[in-house]
Tab-separated table of C-alpha atoms in Angstrom:
chain	number	residue	atom	x	y	z
A	18	MET	CA	11.641	-4.664	-32.204
A	19	ILE	CA	10.265	-4.105	-28.691
A	20	LYS	CA	10.766	-0.630	-27.304
A	21	LYS	CA	12.732	-0.732	-24.067
A	22	THR	CA	10.856	0.497	-21.006
A	23	LYS	CA	12.431	2.465	-18.191
A	24	MET	CA	13.027	0.233	-15.187
A	25	PRO	CA	10.446	0.447	-12.364
A	26	VAL	CA	10.955	2.388	-9.147
A	27	ASP	CA	8.023	1.158	-7.051
A	28	ALA	CA	6.760	-2.323	-6.169
A	29	VAL	CA	4.295	-4.186	-3.983
A	30	VAL	CA	5.763	-7.578	-3.106
A	31	ALA	CA	3.426	-10.158	-1.578
A	32	VAL	CA	5.668	-12.686	0.162
A	33	THR	CA	2.733	-14.916	1.132
A	34	TYR	CA	-1.030	-15.235	0.678
A	35	ARG	CA	-1.393	-16.912	4.066
A	36	CYS	CA	-3.331	-14.697	6.450
A	37	ASN	CA	-4.535	-14.869	10.046
A	38	ALA	CA	-7.297	-12.272	9.539
A	39	ARG	CA	-10.748	-12.675	7.985
A	40	CYS	CA	-11.305	-9.179	6.616
A	41	VAL	CA	-14.684	-8.307	5.144
A	42	MET	CA	-13.096	-6.536	2.148
A	43	CYS	CA	-10.499	-9.166	1.245
A	44	ASN	CA	-10.518	-12.855	0.302
A	45	ILE	CA	-6.786	-13.567	0.470
A	46	TRP	CA	-7.272	-15.628	3.617
A	47	GLN	CA	-9.333	-18.121	1.588
A	48	ILE	CA	-6.370	-18.970	-0.673
A	49	LYS	CA	-4.798	-22.278	0.309
A	50	ASP	CA	-1.411	-23.871	-0.483
A	51	TYR	CA	-0.184	-21.049	-2.718
A	52	PRO	CA	3.514	-21.442	-3.690
A	53	GLU	CA	6.020	-19.153	-1.976
A	54	LEU	CA	9.414	-17.976	-3.175
A	55	LEU	CA	12.530	-18.785	-1.196
A	56	PRO	CA	14.406	-15.767	0.206
A	57	GLU	CA	17.155	-15.977	-2.431
A	58	ALA	CA	14.572	-15.433	-5.168
A	59	TYR	CA	14.285	-11.791	-4.093
A	60	TRP	CA	17.830	-11.218	-5.289
A	61	ARG	CA	16.174	-10.982	-8.703
A	62	LEU	CA	14.341	-7.754	-7.864
A	63	PRO	CA	15.599	-4.785	-9.932
A	64	LYS	CA	18.088	-2.465	-8.254
A	65	SER	CA	16.142	0.466	-9.778
A	66	LEU	CA	13.489	0.183	-7.040
A	67	ARG	CA	13.172	3.093	-4.633
A	68	ASP	CA	10.094	1.910	-2.700
A	69	ILE	CA	9.116	-1.647	-1.788
A	70	ASN	CA	5.940	-2.498	0.113
A	71	VAL	CA	6.348	-5.984	1.597
A	72	SER	CA	2.829	-7.300	1.786
A	73	GLY	CA	0.768	-10.490	2.036
A	74	GLY	CA	-1.408	-12.050	3.351
A	75	GLU	CA	0.447	-11.477	6.582
A	76	PRO	CA	4.237	-11.158	6.020
A	77	PHE	CA	5.111	-12.139	9.598
A	78	LEU	CA	3.692	-15.611	8.942
A	79	ARG	CA	6.880	-16.201	6.940
A	80	GLN	CA	9.400	-17.734	9.326
A	81	ASP	CA	12.169	-16.579	6.986
A	82	LEU	CA	11.028	-12.949	6.763
A	83	VAL	CA	14.368	-11.693	8.099
A	84	GLU	CA	16.199	-13.449	5.260
A	85	ILE	CA	13.696	-12.086	2.740
A	86	ILE	CA	14.252	-8.489	3.868
A	87	LYS	CA	18.002	-9.080	3.853
A	88	ALA	CA	17.843	-10.260	0.230
A	89	MET	CA	15.661	-7.310	-0.801
A	90	ARG	CA	17.979	-4.786	0.819
A	91	LYS	CA	21.021	-6.208	-0.934
A	92	ALA	CA	19.259	-6.458	-4.297
A	93	CYS	CA	17.743	-2.947	-4.021
A	94	PRO	CA	20.126	-0.932	-1.816
A	95	LYS	CA	18.454	2.412	-2.549
A	96	ALA	CA	14.902	1.269	-1.841
A	97	ASN	CA	12.796	2.333	1.129
A	98	ILE	CA	11.284	-0.882	2.503
A	99	ASN	CA	7.926	-0.907	4.303
A	100	ILE	CA	6.224	-3.969	5.790
A	101	SER	CA	2.416	-3.999	5.749
A	102	SER	CA	1.020	-6.053	8.638
A	103	ASN	CA	-2.269	-6.607	10.426
A	104	GLY	CA	-0.323	-6.592	13.697
A	105	PHE	CA	-1.999	-9.659	15.190
A	106	LEU	CA	1.163	-11.769	15.605
A	107	VAL	CA	2.282	-9.674	18.554
A	108	ASP	CA	4.922	-12.014	19.996
A	109	THR	CA	6.352	-12.837	16.566
A	110	ILE	CA	6.646	-9.169	15.611
A	111	LYS	CA	8.346	-8.341	18.912
A	112	LYS	CA	10.892	-11.068	18.202
A	113	VAL	CA	11.432	-10.617	14.458
A	114	LEU	CA	11.222	-6.855	13.868
A	115	PRO	CA	14.306	-6.020	15.987
A	116	GLN	CA	16.247	-8.570	13.903
A	117	ILE	CA	15.028	-6.895	10.714
A	118	LYS	CA	15.987	-3.476	12.054
A	119	LYS	CA	19.562	-4.664	12.561
A	120	ILE	CA	19.961	-5.504	8.867
A	121	CYS	CA	17.705	-2.695	7.617
A	122	PRO	CA	17.882	0.257	10.067
A	123	GLU	CA	15.446	2.371	8.045
A	124	ILE	CA	12.702	-0.269	7.906
A	125	ALA	CA	9.162	1.101	8.209
A	126	ILE	CA	5.923	-0.656	9.058
A	127	SER	CA	2.251	-0.042	8.301
A	128	ILE	CA	-0.252	-1.484	10.781
A	129	SER	CA	-3.790	-1.951	9.491
A	130	ILE	CA	-6.376	-0.274	11.719
A	131	ASP	CA	-9.805	0.000	10.140
A	132	GLY	CA	-11.729	1.521	13.000
A	133	ILE	CA	-11.552	2.039	16.737
A	134	GLY	CA	-12.247	-0.783	19.186
A	135	GLN	CA	-15.154	-2.973	18.163
A	136	MET	CA	-15.271	-1.487	14.654
A	137	HIS	CA	-11.768	-2.758	13.909
A	138	GLU	CA	-12.762	-6.194	15.171
A	139	ALA	CA	-15.902	-6.139	13.008
A	140	VAL	CA	-13.850	-5.389	9.877
A	141	ARG	CA	-10.977	-7.793	10.589
A	142	ARG	CA	-13.175	-10.474	12.199
A	143	VAL	CA	-10.476	-11.462	14.701
A	144	PRO	CA	-11.168	-11.822	18.462
A	145	ASN	CA	-9.386	-9.217	20.626
A	146	ALA	CA	-8.122	-7.510	17.472
A	147	TRP	CA	-7.993	-4.055	19.053
A	148	PRO	CA	-5.751	-4.794	22.084
A	149	LYS	CA	-3.466	-6.907	19.885
A	150	VAL	CA	-2.979	-4.204	17.292
A	151	MET	CA	-2.466	-1.510	19.935
A	152	ASP	CA	0.207	-3.628	21.605
A	153	THR	CA	1.976	-4.094	18.279
A	154	LEU	CA	1.692	-0.457	17.268
A	155	ASN	CA	3.120	0.798	20.556
A	156	PHE	CA	6.010	-1.670	20.312
A	157	CYS	CA	6.809	-0.605	16.741
A	158	ARG	CA	6.619	3.064	17.670
A	159	ASN	CA	9.113	2.569	20.499
A	160	LEU	CA	11.455	0.459	18.355
A	161	LEU	CA	11.403	2.347	15.052
A	162	GLY	CA	10.232	5.843	15.968
A	163	SER	CA	6.842	7.359	15.203
A	164	HIS	CA	7.931	8.572	11.742
A	165	LYS	CA	8.540	4.962	10.667
A	166	VAL	CA	5.150	3.674	11.796
A	167	LYS	CA	1.953	4.142	9.807
A	168	MET	CA	-1.631	3.528	10.799
A	169	ALA	CA	-3.233	2.189	7.615
A	170	PHE	CA	-6.993	2.650	7.216
A	171	THR	CA	-8.961	0.917	4.447
A	172	LEU	CA	-12.296	2.597	3.779
A	173	ASN	CA	-15.146	0.158	3.155
A	174	ASP	CA	-18.914	-0.154	3.462
A	175	ILE	CA	-18.731	-0.963	7.176
A	176	ASN	CA	-16.273	1.555	8.589
A	177	TYR	CA	-16.763	4.683	6.449
A	178	THR	CA	-18.290	6.566	9.394
A	179	GLN	CA	-15.023	6.248	11.375
A	180	LEU	CA	-12.580	7.758	8.880
A	181	GLN	CA	-12.130	11.011	10.807
A	182	THR	CA	-12.047	9.200	14.151
A	183	ALA	CA	-9.290	6.889	12.928
A	184	PHE	CA	-7.312	9.856	11.626
A	185	GLU	CA	-7.614	11.647	14.960
A	186	TRP	CA	-6.501	8.471	16.708
A	187	SER	CA	-3.319	8.327	14.598
A	188	ASN	CA	-2.555	11.913	15.652
A	189	LYS	CA	-3.169	10.981	19.259
A	190	LEU	CA	-0.691	8.125	18.962
A	191	GLY	CA	1.779	10.317	17.089
A	192	VAL	CA	2.136	7.988	14.095
A	193	GLU	CA	1.714	8.573	10.367
A	194	PHE	CA	-1.689	8.085	8.741
A	195	THR	CA	-2.265	6.440	5.397
A	196	MET	CA	-5.437	5.217	3.780
A	197	ALA	CA	-6.931	3.351	0.866
A	198	ILE	CA	-10.344	2.468	-0.493
A	199	ALA	CA	-11.327	-1.205	-0.708
A	200	HIS	CA	-10.836	-2.427	-4.281
A	201	SER	CA	-11.772	-5.511	-6.231
A	202	SER	CA	-9.003	-7.623	-7.711
A	203	ASP	CA	-8.987	-11.067	-9.287
A	204	ILE	CA	-5.351	-11.580	-8.258
A	205	TYR	CA	-5.211	-9.910	-4.860
A	206	PHE	CA	-8.137	-8.719	-2.762
A	207	GLY	CA	-10.841	-10.834	-4.382
A	208	LYS	CA	-14.609	-10.242	-4.120
A	209	ALA	CA	-16.416	-7.368	-5.789
A	210	GLN	CA	-16.598	-4.261	-3.653
A	211	GLU	CA	-19.866	-2.359	-3.724
A	212	ASN	CA	-19.089	0.963	-2.123
A	213	LYS	CA	-22.562	2.463	-2.196
A	214	ASN	CA	-22.434	4.525	0.985
A	215	PHE	CA	-19.624	6.926	0.214
A	216	GLN	CA	-21.596	9.601	-1.630
A	217	THR	CA	-22.951	11.287	1.493
A	218	PRO	CA	-22.382	14.689	3.129
A	219	GLU	CA	-20.877	12.929	6.152
A	220	VAL	CA	-18.200	11.192	4.063
A	221	LYS	CA	-17.382	14.470	2.294
A	222	LYS	CA	-17.049	16.215	5.659
A	223	GLN	CA	-14.634	13.553	6.946
A	224	PHE	CA	-12.453	13.643	3.828
A	225	GLU	CA	-12.315	17.442	3.942
A	226	TYR	CA	-11.295	17.319	7.607
A	227	ILE	CA	-8.246	15.189	6.745
A	228	ILE	CA	-7.324	17.180	3.635
A	229	ARG	CA	-7.578	20.447	5.544
A	230	HIS	CA	-5.367	19.061	8.336
A	231	PHE	CA	-2.655	18.019	5.880
A	232	ILE	CA	-2.822	21.315	3.979
A	233	LYS	CA	-2.328	23.297	7.187
A	234	SER	CA	0.705	21.207	8.114
A	235	LEU	CA	4.188	22.690	7.889
A	236	ARG	CA	5.498	19.536	6.204
A	237	VAL	CA	5.678	19.373	2.415
A	238	LYS	CA	5.084	15.616	2.617
A	239	ASP	CA	1.707	16.277	4.231
A	240	TRP	CA	0.724	18.607	1.390
A	241	ALA	CA	1.335	15.752	-1.037
A	242	ARG	CA	-0.755	13.513	1.213
A	243	ALA	CA	-3.586	16.033	0.999
A	244	TYR	CA	-3.514	15.724	-2.783
A	245	PHE	CA	-3.512	11.929	-2.516
A	246	VAL	CA	-6.487	11.884	-0.120
A	247	ASP	CA	-8.378	14.268	-2.404
A	248	GLY	CA	-7.821	11.770	-5.208
A	249	LEU	CA	-9.295	9.031	-3.021
A	250	TYR	CA	-12.314	11.193	-2.332
A	251	LYS	CA	-12.870	11.744	-6.052
A	252	LEU	CA	-12.658	8.005	-6.614
A	253	SER	CA	-15.156	7.352	-3.801
A	254	GLN	CA	-17.601	9.656	-5.574
A	255	GLY	CA	-17.421	7.742	-8.823
A	256	GLU	CA	-14.992	10.152	-10.506
A	257	LYS	CA	-11.764	9.184	-12.241
A	258	ARG	CA	-8.443	9.422	-10.485
A	259	PRO	CA	-6.753	12.826	-10.847
A	260	LEU	CA	-3.629	11.683	-12.720
A	261	GLN	CA	-2.682	9.032	-15.224
A	262	GLN	CA	-0.765	6.185	-13.649
A	263	PHE	CA	1.768	3.966	-15.377
A	264	ALA	CA	1.025	0.404	-14.346
A	265	GLY	CA	3.722	-1.946	-15.567
A	266	GLU	CA	6.074	0.947	-16.212
A	267	ASP	CA	6.734	2.848	-12.981
A	268	PHE	CA	5.668	0.017	-10.707
A	269	PHE	CA	4.636	-3.629	-10.509
A	270	PHE	CA	3.135	-6.254	-8.233
A	271	LEU	CA	5.025	-9.464	-7.479
A	272	ASP	CA	2.941	-12.363	-6.173
A	273	PRO	CA	4.255	-15.085	-3.808
A	274	ARG	CA	5.163	-17.526	-6.600
A	275	GLY	CA	7.086	-15.005	-8.690
A	276	ASP	CA	4.511	-13.822	-11.219
A	277	VAL	CA	4.818	-10.117	-12.091
A	278	TYR	CA	1.706	-8.006	-12.742
A	279	PRO	CA	1.357	-4.326	-13.698
A	280	SER	CA	-0.367	-3.671	-10.343
A	281	VAL	CA	-2.382	-5.437	-7.635
A	282	ILE	CA	-5.530	-4.647	-9.650
A	283	ASP	CA	-4.449	-5.513	-13.205
A	284	SER	CA	-4.623	-9.290	-13.671
A	285	THR	CA	-2.518	-9.676	-16.830
A	286	VAL	CA	0.780	-11.462	-16.138
A	287	MET	CA	3.908	-9.722	-17.397
A	288	GLY	CA	6.088	-12.761	-16.761
A	289	ASN	CA	7.599	-14.869	-13.997
A	290	ILE	CA	10.934	-13.856	-12.514
A	291	PHE	CA	12.339	-17.327	-13.198
A	292	SER	CA	11.313	-17.327	-16.863
A	293	TYR	CA	13.959	-14.795	-17.835
A	294	ARG	CA	17.684	-14.380	-17.316
A	295	ASP	CA	17.080	-11.330	-15.102
A	296	PHE	CA	14.382	-8.787	-14.273
A	297	LYS	CA	15.513	-6.424	-17.016
A	298	ASP	CA	14.840	-9.096	-19.640
A	299	LEU	CA	11.390	-9.725	-18.163
A	300	TRP	CA	10.596	-5.998	-18.104
A	301	ASN	CA	11.499	-5.614	-21.777
A	302	SER	CA	9.950	-8.889	-22.959
A	303	LYS	CA	7.127	-9.373	-25.474
A	304	GLU	CA	5.015	-10.772	-22.642
A	305	ALA	CA	5.434	-7.587	-20.593
A	306	ALA	CA	4.759	-5.354	-23.605
A	307	SER	CA	1.592	-7.323	-24.321
A	308	ALA	CA	0.413	-6.917	-20.722
A	309	ARG	CA	0.920	-3.148	-20.889
A	310	ALA	CA	-1.053	-2.976	-24.125
A	311	LYS	CA	-3.950	-4.986	-22.648
A	312	ILE	CA	-4.437	-2.734	-19.624
A	313	ARG	CA	-3.937	0.601	-21.372
A	314	GLY	CA	-7.041	2.722	-20.884
A	315	PHE	CA	-8.645	0.278	-18.452
A	316	GLU	CA	-6.930	1.200	-15.229
A	317	ASP	CA	-8.883	4.293	-14.231
A	318	ASP	CA	-10.659	2.808	-11.205
A	319	TYR	CA	-7.877	2.754	-8.637
A	320	TRP	CA	-5.724	5.258	-6.770
A	321	MET	CA	-3.327	3.764	-4.225
A	322	VAL	CA	-0.123	4.951	-2.590
A	323	CYS	CA	2.007	2.580	-4.662
A	324	THR	CA	0.490	3.826	-7.927
A	325	ALA	CA	-0.165	7.469	-7.076
A	326	ARG	CA	3.309	8.155	-5.711
A	327	THR	CA	5.039	7.886	-9.085
A	328	ALA	CA	2.167	9.624	-10.892
A	329	MET	CA	2.555	12.632	-8.597
A	330	LYS	CA	6.312	12.699	-9.147
A	331	ARG	CA	5.678	12.760	-12.902
A	332	ASN	CA	3.351	15.762	-12.520
A	333	PRO	CA	4.905	18.071	-9.892
A	334	LEU	CA	3.442	21.275	-11.365
A	335	THR	CA	-0.103	19.899	-11.371
A	336	VAL	CA	0.234	18.779	-7.764
A	337	ALA	CA	1.898	22.042	-6.700
A	338	ASN	CA	-0.839	24.104	-8.355
A	339	TRP	CA	-3.540	22.138	-6.516
A	340	ILE	CA	-1.694	22.567	-3.217
A	341	PHE	CA	-1.278	26.314	-3.811
A	342	LYS	CA	-4.997	26.766	-4.451
A	343	LYS	CA	-5.932	24.751	-1.372
A	344	LYS	CA	-3.440	26.701	0.709
A	345	LEU	CA	-5.138	29.918	-0.316
A	346	SER	CA	-8.600	28.676	0.584
A	347	TRP	CA	-7.909	26.261	3.462
A	348	GLY	CA	-4.470	27.099	4.751
A	349	LYS	CA	-5.575	29.979	6.916
């Protein structure tokens, strides 16, 4: 008899693999003619979800994105929904996002910015990338409010010298800052990442600058962000992530054709949402249990918001103790 698993609370949902960027750290844009779910398919998402990251490719390439968000909100009424975008479809975003806000007033958006000016264009390999993304970011900030807009920085071998600069720019714009380290993934990012330049005094200095800023903040949420960024720094130095994560238990990744994976890194399929009566049956299936068993012990090389968030909630005392110690040494 298969042991029932608690329903997930966090998910990354890629609604398309189509992309209008040519990022140096991602091969999604090379995927052609990948099947895409119709909006009504997202009714099958579990109502247990509390956080949904609507991703891609580029989500705003879906002409039915409004209907997709509408289906997600009805299926998961308690979930915080965030759209991750490269921000290049300026006119489309200005037209579609207000429509989404009407059906989902608390919608949030993360705009990828991987450097300032020419650096961002070098990473994304899109002409006029910087003015486009600034136009989009300013529009989103005015529409949703600064607290609902994130500037998302992905650290890679090209832009690692601009981490602190990007962080300072987010403060200048008055928007939230989030970051990740470029990963390899057979099912998502593609191509092997060789992050050989991160173990330098300059990178350490930049990470410490951000951690110190968050620790000195008056917001509890920023203290948690400091812990998260410290975990990213450890990973960049070849160390293991600070906490165990529960891929395929607390969270999952849903690809555009309906296949469910433990995470965007783990390539073992747990099942397809149309292969079972409902998501609960998929989650407690032999296929899902087998996927969890296959990845157990082999998922130590990633630390992302979608995976770290639930791990930190599972270990509040560990996180609080780290914050307390940093407050004593850096909070002055």
